[in-house]
Tab-separated table of C-alpha atoms in Angstrom:
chain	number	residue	atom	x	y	z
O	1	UNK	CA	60.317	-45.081	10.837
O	2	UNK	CA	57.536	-42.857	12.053
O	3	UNK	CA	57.548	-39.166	11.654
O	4	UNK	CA	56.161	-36.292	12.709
O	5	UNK	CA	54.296	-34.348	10.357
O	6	UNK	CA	52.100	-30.692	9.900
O	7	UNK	CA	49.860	-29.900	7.396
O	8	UNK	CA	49.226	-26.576	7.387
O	9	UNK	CA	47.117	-23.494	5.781
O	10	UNK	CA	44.703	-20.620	6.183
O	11	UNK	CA	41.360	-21.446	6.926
O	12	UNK	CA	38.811	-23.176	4.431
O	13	UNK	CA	41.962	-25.311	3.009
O	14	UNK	CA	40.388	-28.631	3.441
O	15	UNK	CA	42.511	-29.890	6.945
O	16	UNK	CA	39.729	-31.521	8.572
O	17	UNK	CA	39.162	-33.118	5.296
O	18	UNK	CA	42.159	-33.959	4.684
O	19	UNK	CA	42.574	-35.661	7.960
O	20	UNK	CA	39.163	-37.653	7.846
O	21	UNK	CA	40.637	-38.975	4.541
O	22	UNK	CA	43.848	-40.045	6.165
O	23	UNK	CA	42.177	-41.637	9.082
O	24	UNK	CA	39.699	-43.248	6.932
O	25	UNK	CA	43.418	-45.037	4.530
O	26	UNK	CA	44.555	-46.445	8.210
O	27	UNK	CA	41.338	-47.847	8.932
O	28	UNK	CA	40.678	-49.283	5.377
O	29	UNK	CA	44.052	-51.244	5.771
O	30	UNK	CA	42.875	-52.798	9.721
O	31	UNK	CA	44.902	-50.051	10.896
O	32	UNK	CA	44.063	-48.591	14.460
O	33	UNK	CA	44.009	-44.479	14.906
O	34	UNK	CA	43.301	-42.148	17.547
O	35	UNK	CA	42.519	-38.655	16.726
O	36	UNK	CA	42.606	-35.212	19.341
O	37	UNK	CA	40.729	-31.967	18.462
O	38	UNK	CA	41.112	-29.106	20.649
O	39	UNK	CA	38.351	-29.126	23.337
O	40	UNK	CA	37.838	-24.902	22.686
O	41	UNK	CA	36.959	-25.526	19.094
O	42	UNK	CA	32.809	-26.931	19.658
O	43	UNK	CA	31.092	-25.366	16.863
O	44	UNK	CA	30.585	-28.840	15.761
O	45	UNK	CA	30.105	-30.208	18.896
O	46	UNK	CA	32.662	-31.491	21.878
O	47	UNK	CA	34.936	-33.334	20.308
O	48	UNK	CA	33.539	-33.830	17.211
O	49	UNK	CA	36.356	-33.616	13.734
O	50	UNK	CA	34.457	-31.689	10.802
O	51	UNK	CA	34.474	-30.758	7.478
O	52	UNK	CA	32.546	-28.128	5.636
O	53	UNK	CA	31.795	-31.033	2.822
O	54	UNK	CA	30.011	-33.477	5.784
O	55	UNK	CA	32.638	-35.464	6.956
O	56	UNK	CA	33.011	-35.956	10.322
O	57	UNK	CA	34.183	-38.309	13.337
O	58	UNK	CA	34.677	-38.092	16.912
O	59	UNK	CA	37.849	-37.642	18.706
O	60	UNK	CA	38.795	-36.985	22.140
O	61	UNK	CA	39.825	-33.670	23.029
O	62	UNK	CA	42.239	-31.756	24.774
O	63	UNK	CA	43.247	-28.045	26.449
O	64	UNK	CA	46.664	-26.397	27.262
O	65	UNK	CA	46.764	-28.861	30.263
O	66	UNK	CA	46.323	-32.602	29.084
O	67	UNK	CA	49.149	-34.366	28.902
O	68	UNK	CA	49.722	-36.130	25.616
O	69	UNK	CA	51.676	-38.674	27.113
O	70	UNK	CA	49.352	-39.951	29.522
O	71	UNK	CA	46.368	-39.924	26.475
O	72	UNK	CA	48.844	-41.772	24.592
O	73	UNK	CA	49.631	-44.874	27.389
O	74	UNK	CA	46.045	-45.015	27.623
O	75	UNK	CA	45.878	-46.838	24.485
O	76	UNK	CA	49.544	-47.743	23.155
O	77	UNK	CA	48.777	-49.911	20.274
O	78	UNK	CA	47.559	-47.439	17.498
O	79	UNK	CA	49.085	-46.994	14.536
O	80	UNK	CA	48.416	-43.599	14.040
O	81	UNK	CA	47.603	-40.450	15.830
O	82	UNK	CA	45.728	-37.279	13.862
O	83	UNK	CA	45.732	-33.856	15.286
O	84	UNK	CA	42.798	-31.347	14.462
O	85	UNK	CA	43.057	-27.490	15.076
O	86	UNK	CA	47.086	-28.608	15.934
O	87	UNK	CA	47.626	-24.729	16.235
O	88	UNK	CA	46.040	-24.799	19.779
O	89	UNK	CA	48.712	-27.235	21.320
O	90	UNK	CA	51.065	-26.276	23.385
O	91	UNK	CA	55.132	-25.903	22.749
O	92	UNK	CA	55.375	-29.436	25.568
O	93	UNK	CA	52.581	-30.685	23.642
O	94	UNK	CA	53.671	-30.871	20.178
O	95	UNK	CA	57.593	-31.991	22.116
O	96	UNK	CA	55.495	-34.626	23.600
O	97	UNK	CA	53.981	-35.897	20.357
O	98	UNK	CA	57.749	-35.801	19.003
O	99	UNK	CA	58.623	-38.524	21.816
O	100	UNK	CA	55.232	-40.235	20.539
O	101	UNK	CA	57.326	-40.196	17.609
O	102	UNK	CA	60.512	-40.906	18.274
O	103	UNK	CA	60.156	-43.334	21.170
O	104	UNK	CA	57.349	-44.887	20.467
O	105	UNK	CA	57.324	-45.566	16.461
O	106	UNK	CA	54.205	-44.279	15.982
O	107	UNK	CA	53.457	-41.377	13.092
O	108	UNK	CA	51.466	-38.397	14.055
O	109	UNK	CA	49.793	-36.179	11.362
O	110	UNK	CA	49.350	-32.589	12.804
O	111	UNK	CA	46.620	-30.240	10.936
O	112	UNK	CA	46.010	-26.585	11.910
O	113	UNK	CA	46.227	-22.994	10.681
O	114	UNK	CA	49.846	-21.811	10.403
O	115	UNK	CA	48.926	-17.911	11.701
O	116	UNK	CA	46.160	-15.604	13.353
O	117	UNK	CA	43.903	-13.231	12.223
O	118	UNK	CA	47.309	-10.204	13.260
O	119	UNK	CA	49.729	-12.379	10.919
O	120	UNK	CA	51.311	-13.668	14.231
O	121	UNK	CA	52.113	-17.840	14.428
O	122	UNK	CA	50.528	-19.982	17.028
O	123	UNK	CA	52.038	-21.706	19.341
O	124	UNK	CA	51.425	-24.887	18.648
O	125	UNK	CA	51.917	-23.889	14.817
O	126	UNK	CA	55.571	-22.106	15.597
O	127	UNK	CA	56.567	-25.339	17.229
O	128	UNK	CA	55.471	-28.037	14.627
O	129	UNK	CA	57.146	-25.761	12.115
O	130	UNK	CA	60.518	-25.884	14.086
O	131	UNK	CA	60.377	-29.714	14.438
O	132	UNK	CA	58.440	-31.505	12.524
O	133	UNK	CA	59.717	-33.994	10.467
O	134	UNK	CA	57.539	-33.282	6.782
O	135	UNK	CA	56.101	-29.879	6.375
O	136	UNK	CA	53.006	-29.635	3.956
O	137	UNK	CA	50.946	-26.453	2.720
O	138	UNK	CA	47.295	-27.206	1.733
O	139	UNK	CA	46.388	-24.403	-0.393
O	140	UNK	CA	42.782	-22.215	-0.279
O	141	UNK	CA	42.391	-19.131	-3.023
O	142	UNK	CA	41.798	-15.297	-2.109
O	143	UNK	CA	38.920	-14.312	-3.534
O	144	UNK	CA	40.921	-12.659	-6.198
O	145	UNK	CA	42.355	-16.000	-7.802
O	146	UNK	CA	45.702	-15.529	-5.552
O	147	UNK	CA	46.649	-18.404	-3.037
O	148	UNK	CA	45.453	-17.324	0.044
O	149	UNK	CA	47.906	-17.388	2.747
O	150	UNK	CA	46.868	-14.718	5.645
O	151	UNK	CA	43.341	-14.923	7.868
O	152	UNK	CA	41.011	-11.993	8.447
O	153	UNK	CA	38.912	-11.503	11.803
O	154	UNK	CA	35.293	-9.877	10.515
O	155	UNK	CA	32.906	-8.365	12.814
O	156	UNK	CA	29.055	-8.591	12.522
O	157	UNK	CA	29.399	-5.831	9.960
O	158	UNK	CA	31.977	-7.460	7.287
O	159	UNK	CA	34.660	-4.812	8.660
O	160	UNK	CA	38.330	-6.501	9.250
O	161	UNK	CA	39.502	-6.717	12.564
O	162	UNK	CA	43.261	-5.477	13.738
O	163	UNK	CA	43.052	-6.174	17.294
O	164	UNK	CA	41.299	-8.447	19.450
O	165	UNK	CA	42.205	-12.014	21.467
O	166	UNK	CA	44.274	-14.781	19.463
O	167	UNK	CA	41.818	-16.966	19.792
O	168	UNK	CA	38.263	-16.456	19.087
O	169	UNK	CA	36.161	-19.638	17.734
O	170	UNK	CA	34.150	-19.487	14.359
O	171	UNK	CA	34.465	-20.561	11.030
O	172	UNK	CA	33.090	-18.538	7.717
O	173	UNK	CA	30.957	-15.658	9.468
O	174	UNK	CA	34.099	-14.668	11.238
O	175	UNK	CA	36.453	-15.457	8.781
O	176	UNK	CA	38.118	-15.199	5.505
O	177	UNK	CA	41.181	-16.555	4.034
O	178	UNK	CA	43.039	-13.737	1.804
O	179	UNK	CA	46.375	-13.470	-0.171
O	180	UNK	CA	48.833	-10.981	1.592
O	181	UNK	CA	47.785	-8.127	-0.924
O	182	UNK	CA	44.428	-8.227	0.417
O	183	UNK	CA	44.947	-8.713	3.360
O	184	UNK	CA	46.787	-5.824	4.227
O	185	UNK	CA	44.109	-4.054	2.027
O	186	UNK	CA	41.179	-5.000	4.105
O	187	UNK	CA	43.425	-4.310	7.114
O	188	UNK	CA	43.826	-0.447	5.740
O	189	UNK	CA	42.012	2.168	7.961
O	190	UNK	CA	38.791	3.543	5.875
């Protein structure tokens, strides 16, 4: 019975990884995959899957409009779907990978980062963690030792951020991944 599954985390946890490892055990057994990045998220290159340790693999893409079941019909017979940057879907999105699911038989492995930079879920995030079958944390360390759990926006200068759009693209020059404690620390006014 297939399932629907996110793996979640702050930032620098090893999701992409994790996912090119996963698609990488489907394929190994002459298994058939499909994997979806969000189109937004090009740092790496349109739709391009990567990981800070040099993985990486191609994927098609999509925005706040494609609909997942159309992608889907366009090529029934996988065996598994992976999600990168899952956090950018939208709340019909991720319901539409549940009928993936449900319907169809076919598993689909969700990875993305649980909450912004303000502490606040994503959508696509709040959603997977309302229905989704298996729930999994991939844990990343505060600089201090501590699991991190929270995100912190950085300007050019190293100062935290406290306000700003949801979604802003960038990786480690933007930000860091921080236990609560310091977090709120780096959040304090100066």
């Amino acid at each position: 019975m297939a399932q629907l599954y996110f793996y979640y985390s702050a930032m620098n946890a090893g999701k992409s990884t994790a996912l090119l490892q996963s698609d990488y055990n489907y394929h190994e057994r002459g298994m058939k995959t499909r994997l979806l990045t969000a189109q937004l998220d090009n740092r790496f290159g349109e739709g391009r899957i990567a990981s800070r340790i040099g993985l990486e693999k191609l994927a098609d893409t999509f925005n706040e409009d494609t609909d997942l079941i159309r992608w889907f019909e366009q090529s029934p017979d996988v065996n598994c779907i992976l999600i990168d940057e899952a956090q950018f879907l939208t709340r019909k999105q991720v319901d539409d990978l549940a009928v993936i699911v449900d319907e169809k038989n076919v598993p689909v492995l969700c990875y993305g980062i649980r909450t912004d930079f303000q502490g606040e879920l994503f959508t696509g995030s709040e959603r997977l963690l309302a229905i989704a079958d298996k729930l999994t944390e991939l844990k990343t360390v505060c600089h201090c030792g501590r699991k991190a759990i929270m995100v912190v926006r950085m300007d050019e200068h190293g100062n935290a951020l406290a306000e700003g759009a949801q979604v802003q693209i960038g990786g480690n020059e933007r930000y860091v991944s921080m236990c609560r404690q310091h977090y709120y620390e780096a959040l304090r006014p100066k």
